[in-house]
Tab-separated table of C-alpha atoms and ligand atoms in Angstrom:
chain	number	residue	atom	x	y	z
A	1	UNK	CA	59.338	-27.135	-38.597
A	2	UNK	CA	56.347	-26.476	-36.233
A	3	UNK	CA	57.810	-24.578	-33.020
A	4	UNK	CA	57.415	-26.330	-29.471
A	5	UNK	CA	54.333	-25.550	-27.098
A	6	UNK	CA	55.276	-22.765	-24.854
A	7	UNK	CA	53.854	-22.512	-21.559
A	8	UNK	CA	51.555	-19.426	-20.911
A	9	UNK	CA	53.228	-16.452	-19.943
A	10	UNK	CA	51.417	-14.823	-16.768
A	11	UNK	CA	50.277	-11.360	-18.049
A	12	UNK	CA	51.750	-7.920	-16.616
A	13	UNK	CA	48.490	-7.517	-14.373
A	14	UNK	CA	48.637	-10.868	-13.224
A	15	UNK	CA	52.450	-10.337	-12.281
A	16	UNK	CA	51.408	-7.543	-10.320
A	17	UNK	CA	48.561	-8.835	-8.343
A	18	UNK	CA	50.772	-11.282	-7.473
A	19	UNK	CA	53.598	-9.205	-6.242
A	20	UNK	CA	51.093	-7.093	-4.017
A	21	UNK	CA	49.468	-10.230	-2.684
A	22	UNK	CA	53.327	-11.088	-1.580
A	23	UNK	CA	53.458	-7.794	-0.132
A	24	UNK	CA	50.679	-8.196	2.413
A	25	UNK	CA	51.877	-11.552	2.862
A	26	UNK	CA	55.377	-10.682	4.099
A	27	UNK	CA	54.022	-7.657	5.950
A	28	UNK	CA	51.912	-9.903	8.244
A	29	UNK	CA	54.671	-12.187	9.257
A	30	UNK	CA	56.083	-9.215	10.764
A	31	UNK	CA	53.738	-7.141	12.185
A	32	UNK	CA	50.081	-9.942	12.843
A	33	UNK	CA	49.220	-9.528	16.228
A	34	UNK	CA	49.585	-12.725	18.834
A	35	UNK	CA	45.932	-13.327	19.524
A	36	UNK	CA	45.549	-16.416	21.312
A	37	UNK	CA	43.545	-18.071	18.233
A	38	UNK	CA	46.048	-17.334	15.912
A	39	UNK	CA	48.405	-19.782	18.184
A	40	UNK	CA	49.158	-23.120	16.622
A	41	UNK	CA	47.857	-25.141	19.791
A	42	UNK	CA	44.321	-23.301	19.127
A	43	UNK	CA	41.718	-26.058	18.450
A	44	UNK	CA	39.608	-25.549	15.330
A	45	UNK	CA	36.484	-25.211	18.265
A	46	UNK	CA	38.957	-22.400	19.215
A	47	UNK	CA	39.187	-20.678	16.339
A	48	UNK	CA	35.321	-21.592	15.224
A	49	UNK	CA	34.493	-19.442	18.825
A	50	UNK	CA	36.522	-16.612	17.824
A	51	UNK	CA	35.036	-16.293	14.165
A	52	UNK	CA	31.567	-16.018	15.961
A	53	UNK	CA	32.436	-13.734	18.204
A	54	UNK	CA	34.552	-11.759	15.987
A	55	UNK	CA	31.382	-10.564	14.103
A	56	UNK	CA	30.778	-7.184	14.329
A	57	UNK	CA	33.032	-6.918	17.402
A	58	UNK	CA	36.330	-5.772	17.853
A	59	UNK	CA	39.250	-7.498	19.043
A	60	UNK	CA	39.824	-6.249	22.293
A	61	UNK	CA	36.351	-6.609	23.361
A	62	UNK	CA	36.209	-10.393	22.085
A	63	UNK	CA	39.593	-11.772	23.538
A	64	UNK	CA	38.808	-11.516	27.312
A	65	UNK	CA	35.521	-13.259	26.790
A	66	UNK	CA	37.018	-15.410	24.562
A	67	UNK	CA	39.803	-16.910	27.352
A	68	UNK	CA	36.980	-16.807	30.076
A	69	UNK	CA	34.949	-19.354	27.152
A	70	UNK	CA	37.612	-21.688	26.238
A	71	UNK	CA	38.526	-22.167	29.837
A	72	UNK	CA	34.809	-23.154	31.108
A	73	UNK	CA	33.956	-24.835	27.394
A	74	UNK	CA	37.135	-26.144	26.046
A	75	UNK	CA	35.201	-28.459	23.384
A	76	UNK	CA	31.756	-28.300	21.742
A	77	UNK	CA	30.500	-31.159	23.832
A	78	UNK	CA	31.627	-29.027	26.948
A	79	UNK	CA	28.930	-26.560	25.778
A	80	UNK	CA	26.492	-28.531	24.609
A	81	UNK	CA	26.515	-29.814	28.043
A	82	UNK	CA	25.432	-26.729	29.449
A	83	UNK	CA	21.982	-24.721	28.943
A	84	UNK	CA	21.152	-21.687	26.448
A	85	UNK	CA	21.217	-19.683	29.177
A	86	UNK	CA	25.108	-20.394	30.158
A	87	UNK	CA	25.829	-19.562	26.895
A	88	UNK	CA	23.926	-15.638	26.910
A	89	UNK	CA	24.808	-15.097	29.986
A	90	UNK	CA	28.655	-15.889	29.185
A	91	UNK	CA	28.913	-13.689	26.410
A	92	UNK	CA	28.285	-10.644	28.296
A	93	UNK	CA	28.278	-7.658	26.958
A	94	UNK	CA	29.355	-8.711	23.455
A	95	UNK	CA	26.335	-7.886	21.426
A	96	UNK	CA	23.882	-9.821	18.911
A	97	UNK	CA	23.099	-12.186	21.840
A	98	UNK	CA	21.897	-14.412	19.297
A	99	UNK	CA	24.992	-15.183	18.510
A	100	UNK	CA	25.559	-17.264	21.517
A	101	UNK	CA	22.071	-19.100	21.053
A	102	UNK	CA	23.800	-19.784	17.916
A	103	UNK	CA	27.050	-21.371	19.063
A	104	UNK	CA	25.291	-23.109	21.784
A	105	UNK	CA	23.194	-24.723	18.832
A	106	UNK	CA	26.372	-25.570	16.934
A	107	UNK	CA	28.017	-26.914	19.578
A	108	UNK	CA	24.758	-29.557	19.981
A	109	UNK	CA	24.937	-29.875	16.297
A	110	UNK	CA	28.821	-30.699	16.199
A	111	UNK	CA	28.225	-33.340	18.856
A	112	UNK	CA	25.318	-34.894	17.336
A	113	UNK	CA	26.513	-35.047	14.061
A	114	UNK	CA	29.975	-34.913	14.122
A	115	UNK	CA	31.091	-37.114	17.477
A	116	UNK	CA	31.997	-33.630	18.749
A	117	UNK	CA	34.593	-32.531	16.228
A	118	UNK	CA	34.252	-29.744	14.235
A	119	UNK	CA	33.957	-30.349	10.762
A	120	UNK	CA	36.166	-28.343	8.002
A	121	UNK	CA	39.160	-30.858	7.784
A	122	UNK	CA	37.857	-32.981	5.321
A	123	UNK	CA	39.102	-30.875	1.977
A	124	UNK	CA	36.136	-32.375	-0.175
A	125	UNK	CA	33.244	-32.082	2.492
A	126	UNK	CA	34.497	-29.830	4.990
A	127	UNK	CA	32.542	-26.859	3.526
A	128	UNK	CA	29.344	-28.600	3.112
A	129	UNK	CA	29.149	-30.094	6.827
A	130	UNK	CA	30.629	-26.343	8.208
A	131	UNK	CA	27.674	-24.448	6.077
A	132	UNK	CA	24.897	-27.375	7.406
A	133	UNK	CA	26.198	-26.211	11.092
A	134	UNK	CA	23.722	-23.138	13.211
A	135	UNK	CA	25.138	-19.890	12.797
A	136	UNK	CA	27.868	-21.060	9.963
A	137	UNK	CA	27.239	-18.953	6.765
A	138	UNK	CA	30.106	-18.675	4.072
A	139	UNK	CA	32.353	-16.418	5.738
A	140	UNK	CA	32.938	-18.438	9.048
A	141	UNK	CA	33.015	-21.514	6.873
A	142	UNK	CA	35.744	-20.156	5.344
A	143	UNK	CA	37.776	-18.939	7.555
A	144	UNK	CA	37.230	-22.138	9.855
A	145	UNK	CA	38.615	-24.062	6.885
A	146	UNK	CA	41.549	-21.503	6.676
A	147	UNK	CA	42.611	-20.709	9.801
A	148	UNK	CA	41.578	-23.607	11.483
A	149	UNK	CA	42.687	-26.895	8.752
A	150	UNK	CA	44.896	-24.848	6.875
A	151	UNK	CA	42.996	-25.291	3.509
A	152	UNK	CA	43.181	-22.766	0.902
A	153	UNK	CA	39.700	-20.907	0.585
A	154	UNK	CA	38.700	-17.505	-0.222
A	155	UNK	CA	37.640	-15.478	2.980
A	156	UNK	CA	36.189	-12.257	2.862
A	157	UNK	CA	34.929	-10.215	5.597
A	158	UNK	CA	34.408	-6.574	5.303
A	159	UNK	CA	38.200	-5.526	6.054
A	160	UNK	CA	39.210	-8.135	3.210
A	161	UNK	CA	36.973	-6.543	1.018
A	162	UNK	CA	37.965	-2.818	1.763
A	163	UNK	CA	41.714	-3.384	1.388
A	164	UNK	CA	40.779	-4.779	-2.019
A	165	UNK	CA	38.521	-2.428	-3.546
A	166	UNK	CA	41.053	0.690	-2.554
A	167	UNK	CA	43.936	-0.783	-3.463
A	168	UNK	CA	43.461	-2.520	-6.801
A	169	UNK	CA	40.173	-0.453	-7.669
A	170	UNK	CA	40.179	2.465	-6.425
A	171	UNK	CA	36.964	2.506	-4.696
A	172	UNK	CA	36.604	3.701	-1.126
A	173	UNK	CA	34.640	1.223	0.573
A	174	UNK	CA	32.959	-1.730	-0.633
A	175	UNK	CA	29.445	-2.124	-1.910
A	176	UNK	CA	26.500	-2.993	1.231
A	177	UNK	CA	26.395	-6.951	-0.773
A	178	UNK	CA	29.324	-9.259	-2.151
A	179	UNK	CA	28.051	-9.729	-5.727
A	180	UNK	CA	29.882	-12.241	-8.110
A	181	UNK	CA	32.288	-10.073	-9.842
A	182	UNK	CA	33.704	-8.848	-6.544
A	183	UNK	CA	33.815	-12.522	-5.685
A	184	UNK	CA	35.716	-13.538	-8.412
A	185	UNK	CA	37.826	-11.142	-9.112
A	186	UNK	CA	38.956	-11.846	-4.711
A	187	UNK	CA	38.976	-15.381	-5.587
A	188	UNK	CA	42.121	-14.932	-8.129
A	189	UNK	CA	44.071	-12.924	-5.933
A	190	UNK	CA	44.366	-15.899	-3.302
A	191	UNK	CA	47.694	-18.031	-3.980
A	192	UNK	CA	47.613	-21.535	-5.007
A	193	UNK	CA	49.117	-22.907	-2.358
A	194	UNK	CA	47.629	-23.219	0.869
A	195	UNK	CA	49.473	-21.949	3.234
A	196	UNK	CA	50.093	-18.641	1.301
A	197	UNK	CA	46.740	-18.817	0.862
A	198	UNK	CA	45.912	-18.376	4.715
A	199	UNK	CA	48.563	-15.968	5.152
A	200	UNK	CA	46.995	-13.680	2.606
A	201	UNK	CA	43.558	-14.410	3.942
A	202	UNK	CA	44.899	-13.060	7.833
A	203	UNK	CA	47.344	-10.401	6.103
A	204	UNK	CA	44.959	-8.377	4.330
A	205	UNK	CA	41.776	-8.700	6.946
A	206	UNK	CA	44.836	-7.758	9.415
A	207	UNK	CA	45.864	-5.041	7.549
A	208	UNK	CA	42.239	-3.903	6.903
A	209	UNK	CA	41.562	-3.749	11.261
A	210	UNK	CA	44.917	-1.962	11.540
A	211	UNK	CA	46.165	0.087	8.939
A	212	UNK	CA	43.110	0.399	6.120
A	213	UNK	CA	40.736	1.267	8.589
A	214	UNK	CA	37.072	2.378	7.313
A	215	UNK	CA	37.619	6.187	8.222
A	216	UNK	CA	41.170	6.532	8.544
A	217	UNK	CA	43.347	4.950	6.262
A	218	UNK	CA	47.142	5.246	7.663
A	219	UNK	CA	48.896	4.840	4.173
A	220	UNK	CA	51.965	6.510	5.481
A	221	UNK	CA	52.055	2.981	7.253
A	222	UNK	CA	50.795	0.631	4.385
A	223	UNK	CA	53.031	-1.854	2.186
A	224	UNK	CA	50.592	-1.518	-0.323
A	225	UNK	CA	50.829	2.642	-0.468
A	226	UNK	CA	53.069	2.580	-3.388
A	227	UNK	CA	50.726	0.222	-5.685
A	228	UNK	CA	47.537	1.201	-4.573
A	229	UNK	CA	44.875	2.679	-6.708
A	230	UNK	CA	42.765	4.447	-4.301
A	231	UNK	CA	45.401	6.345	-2.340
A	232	UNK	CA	47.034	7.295	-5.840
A	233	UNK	CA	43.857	9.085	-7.202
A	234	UNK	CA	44.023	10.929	-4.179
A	235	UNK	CA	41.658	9.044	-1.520
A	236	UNK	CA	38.055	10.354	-3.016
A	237	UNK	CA	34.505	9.428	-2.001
A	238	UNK	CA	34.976	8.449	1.225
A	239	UNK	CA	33.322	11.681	2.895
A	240	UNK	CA	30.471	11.506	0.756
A	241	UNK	CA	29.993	7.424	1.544
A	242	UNK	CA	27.125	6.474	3.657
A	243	UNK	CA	28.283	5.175	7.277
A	244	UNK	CA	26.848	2.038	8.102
A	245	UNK	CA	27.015	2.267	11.572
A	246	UNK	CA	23.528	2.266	13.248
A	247	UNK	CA	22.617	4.507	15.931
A	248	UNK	CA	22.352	2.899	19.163
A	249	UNK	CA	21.238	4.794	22.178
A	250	UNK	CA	17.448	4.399	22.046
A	251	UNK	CA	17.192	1.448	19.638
A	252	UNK	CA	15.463	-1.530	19.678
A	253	UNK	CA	18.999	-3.520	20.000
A	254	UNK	CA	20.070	-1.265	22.915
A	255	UNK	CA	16.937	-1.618	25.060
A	256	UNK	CA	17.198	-5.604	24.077
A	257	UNK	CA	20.881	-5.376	25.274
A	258	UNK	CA	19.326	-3.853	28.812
A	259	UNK	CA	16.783	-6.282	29.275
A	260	UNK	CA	19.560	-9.352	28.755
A	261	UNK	CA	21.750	-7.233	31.216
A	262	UNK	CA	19.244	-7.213	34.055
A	263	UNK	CA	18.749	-11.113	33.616
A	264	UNK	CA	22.110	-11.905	33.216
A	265	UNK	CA	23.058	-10.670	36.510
A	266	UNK	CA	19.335	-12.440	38.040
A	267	UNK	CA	19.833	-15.478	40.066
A	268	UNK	CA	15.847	-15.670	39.960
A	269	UNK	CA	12.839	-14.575	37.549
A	270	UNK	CA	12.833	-10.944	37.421
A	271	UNK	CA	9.658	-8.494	36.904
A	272	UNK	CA	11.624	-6.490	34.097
A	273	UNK	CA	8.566	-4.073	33.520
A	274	UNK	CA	8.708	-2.865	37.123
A	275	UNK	CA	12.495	-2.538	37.108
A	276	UNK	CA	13.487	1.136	37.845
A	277	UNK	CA	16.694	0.737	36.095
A	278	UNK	CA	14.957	-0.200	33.199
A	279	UNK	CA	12.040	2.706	33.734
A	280	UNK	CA	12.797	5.443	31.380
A	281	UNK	CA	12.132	2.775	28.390
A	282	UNK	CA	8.687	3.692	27.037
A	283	UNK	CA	6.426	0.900	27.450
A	284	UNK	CA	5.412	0.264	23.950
A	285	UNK	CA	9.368	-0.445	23.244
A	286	UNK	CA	9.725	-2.626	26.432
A	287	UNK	CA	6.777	-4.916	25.548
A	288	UNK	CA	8.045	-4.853	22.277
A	289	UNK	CA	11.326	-5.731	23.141
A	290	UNK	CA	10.604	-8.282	25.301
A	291	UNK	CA	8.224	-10.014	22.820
A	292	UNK	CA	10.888	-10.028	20.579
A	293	UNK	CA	13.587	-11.982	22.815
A	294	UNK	CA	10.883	-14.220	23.556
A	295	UNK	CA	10.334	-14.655	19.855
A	296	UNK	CA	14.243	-15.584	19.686
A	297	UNK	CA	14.227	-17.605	22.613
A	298	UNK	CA	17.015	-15.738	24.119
A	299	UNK	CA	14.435	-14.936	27.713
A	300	UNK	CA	11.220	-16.618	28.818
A	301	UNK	CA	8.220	-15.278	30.554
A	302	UNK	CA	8.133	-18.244	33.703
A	303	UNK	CA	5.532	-16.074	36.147
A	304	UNK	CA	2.721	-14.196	33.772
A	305	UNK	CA	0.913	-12.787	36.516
A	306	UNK	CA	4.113	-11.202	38.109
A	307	UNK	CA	6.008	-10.056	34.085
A	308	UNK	CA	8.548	-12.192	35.316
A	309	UNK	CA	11.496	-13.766	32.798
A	310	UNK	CA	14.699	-15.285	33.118
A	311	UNK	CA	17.228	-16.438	30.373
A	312	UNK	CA	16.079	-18.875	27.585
B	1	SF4	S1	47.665	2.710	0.722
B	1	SF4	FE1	46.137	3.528	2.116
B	1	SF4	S2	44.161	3.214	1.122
B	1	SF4	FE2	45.665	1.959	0.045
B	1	SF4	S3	45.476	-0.072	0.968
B	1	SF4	FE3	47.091	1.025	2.074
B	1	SF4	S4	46.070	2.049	3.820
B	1	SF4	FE4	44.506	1.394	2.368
């Protein structure tokens, strides 16, 4: 008599991955920090803001600006309402200015095409219309569908990605590019269901900012420590990684970041290349600068004669 169909059996690896994904789940309920997009009255143009900004900058310095831009542009038509140069000149200090030019794009995007509402809700065409929005690349698309609509998707930013690679490979910081096995492999770790889904999405990049940091991993302080494959072999490789970080004093993107400053602060057209704050910049990098944020449309020369720019 032929035996009954059984229902697969999830393997011994499988039962693992899931019990660590569990872990970082239940850790995050307890310790997440309250950020103010994390609350459950954040709008998805809230939380859309705060992926932006959150590029590249850390938490601390994004939350004050943050507050400060949801107060004066509580909706994309709010900002789309306003000029380029609102937008740079509101986002401080914050670096990659373009980034505002960006969101101020969106924003005129979102109201054009989308009656002001930010896209992502829509399960079957929210990540189309998010990844057809200025500035929105697969990352922020993702995590605006997660954390804003609730939808299960696979986000991976670089703390996502470390937390993964030590503790189920080993490895002590990811690769410079995502490639499709690191993907996929981050794909089946996120839980079917959707809201686990999220909470392992903001669990692990939480627990990459706080406790699996780049340089200093805190394992004494990790749910993970007793599973994880990198901390078990002993922590190797990480001295001998490259650092990504780019030197800044003297760059290009510092002497950029000096000649936004100065405007920012303008009320009128400014000669920047007589500017003695700005006088120990060697001309060839000031003129090369300042062709540049012309180029990006971030300042614009208004009096030739006089060198004289203001804000895009
Ligand atoms: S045990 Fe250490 S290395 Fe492993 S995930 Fe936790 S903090 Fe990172």
């Amino acid at each position: 008599m032929p035996k009954p169909p059984q229902a697969a059996q999830p393997s011994t690896a499988a039962m693992r991955d899931g019990v660590m994904v569990s872990t970082v789940i239940d850790w995050f309920a307890s310790e997440a920090r309250d950020l103010p997009w994390r609350r459950e009255d954040c709008s998805p143009w809230g939380v859309l803001v705060s992926e932006i900004m959150l590029q590249q900058t850390p938490v601390a310095r994004v939350e004050p600006i943050w507050r400060e831009w949801m107060l004066r542009w509580p909706t994309p038509a709010a900002l789309a309402a306003s000029t380029q140069a609102d937008a740079v000149r509101a986002w401080g200090r914050l670096g990659y200015p373009r980034r505002a030019q960006r969101l101020w794009e969106c924003a005129r995007a979102i109201v054009e095409r989308h009656g002001g509402v930010v896209p992502g809700g829509d399960a079957a065409l929210g990540e189309a219309e998010l990844l057809a929005l200025p500035g929105v690349g697969d990352y922020t698309a993702a995590a605006v569908r997660a954390f804003a609509f609730g939808q299960r998707a696979v986000v991976l930013d670089t703390n996502i990605r470390r937390v993964i690679g030590r503790a189920w490979h080993g490895k002590p910081l990811p690769a410079a590019h995502l490639a499709r096995p690191e993907r996929e492999f981050a794909a089946a770790l996120v839980p079917a269901a959707a809201a686990d889904a999220v909470a392992w999405s903001a669990g692990s990049m939480e627990l990459g900012a706080l406790v699996c940091a780049a340089r200093v991993a805190k394992c004494e302080e990790c749910p993970l420590a007793a599973e994880c494959a990198w901390r078990a072999a002993g922590k190797p490789g990480l001295d001998e990684a490259p650092r990504r970080t780019q030197a800044w004093h003297g760059t290009d993107r510092q002497v950029r970041g000096r000649i936004l400053a100065v405007l920012r602060a303008a009320s009128a057209p400014v000669n920047v290349t007589g500017l003695a704050v700005l006088e120990d910049i060697e001309p060839g990098q000031l003129d090369r600068c300042l062709g540049s944020l012309v180029e990006d449309r971030l300042i614009a020369l208004v009096e030739n004669d006089k060198g004289a720019y203001v804000l895009g």
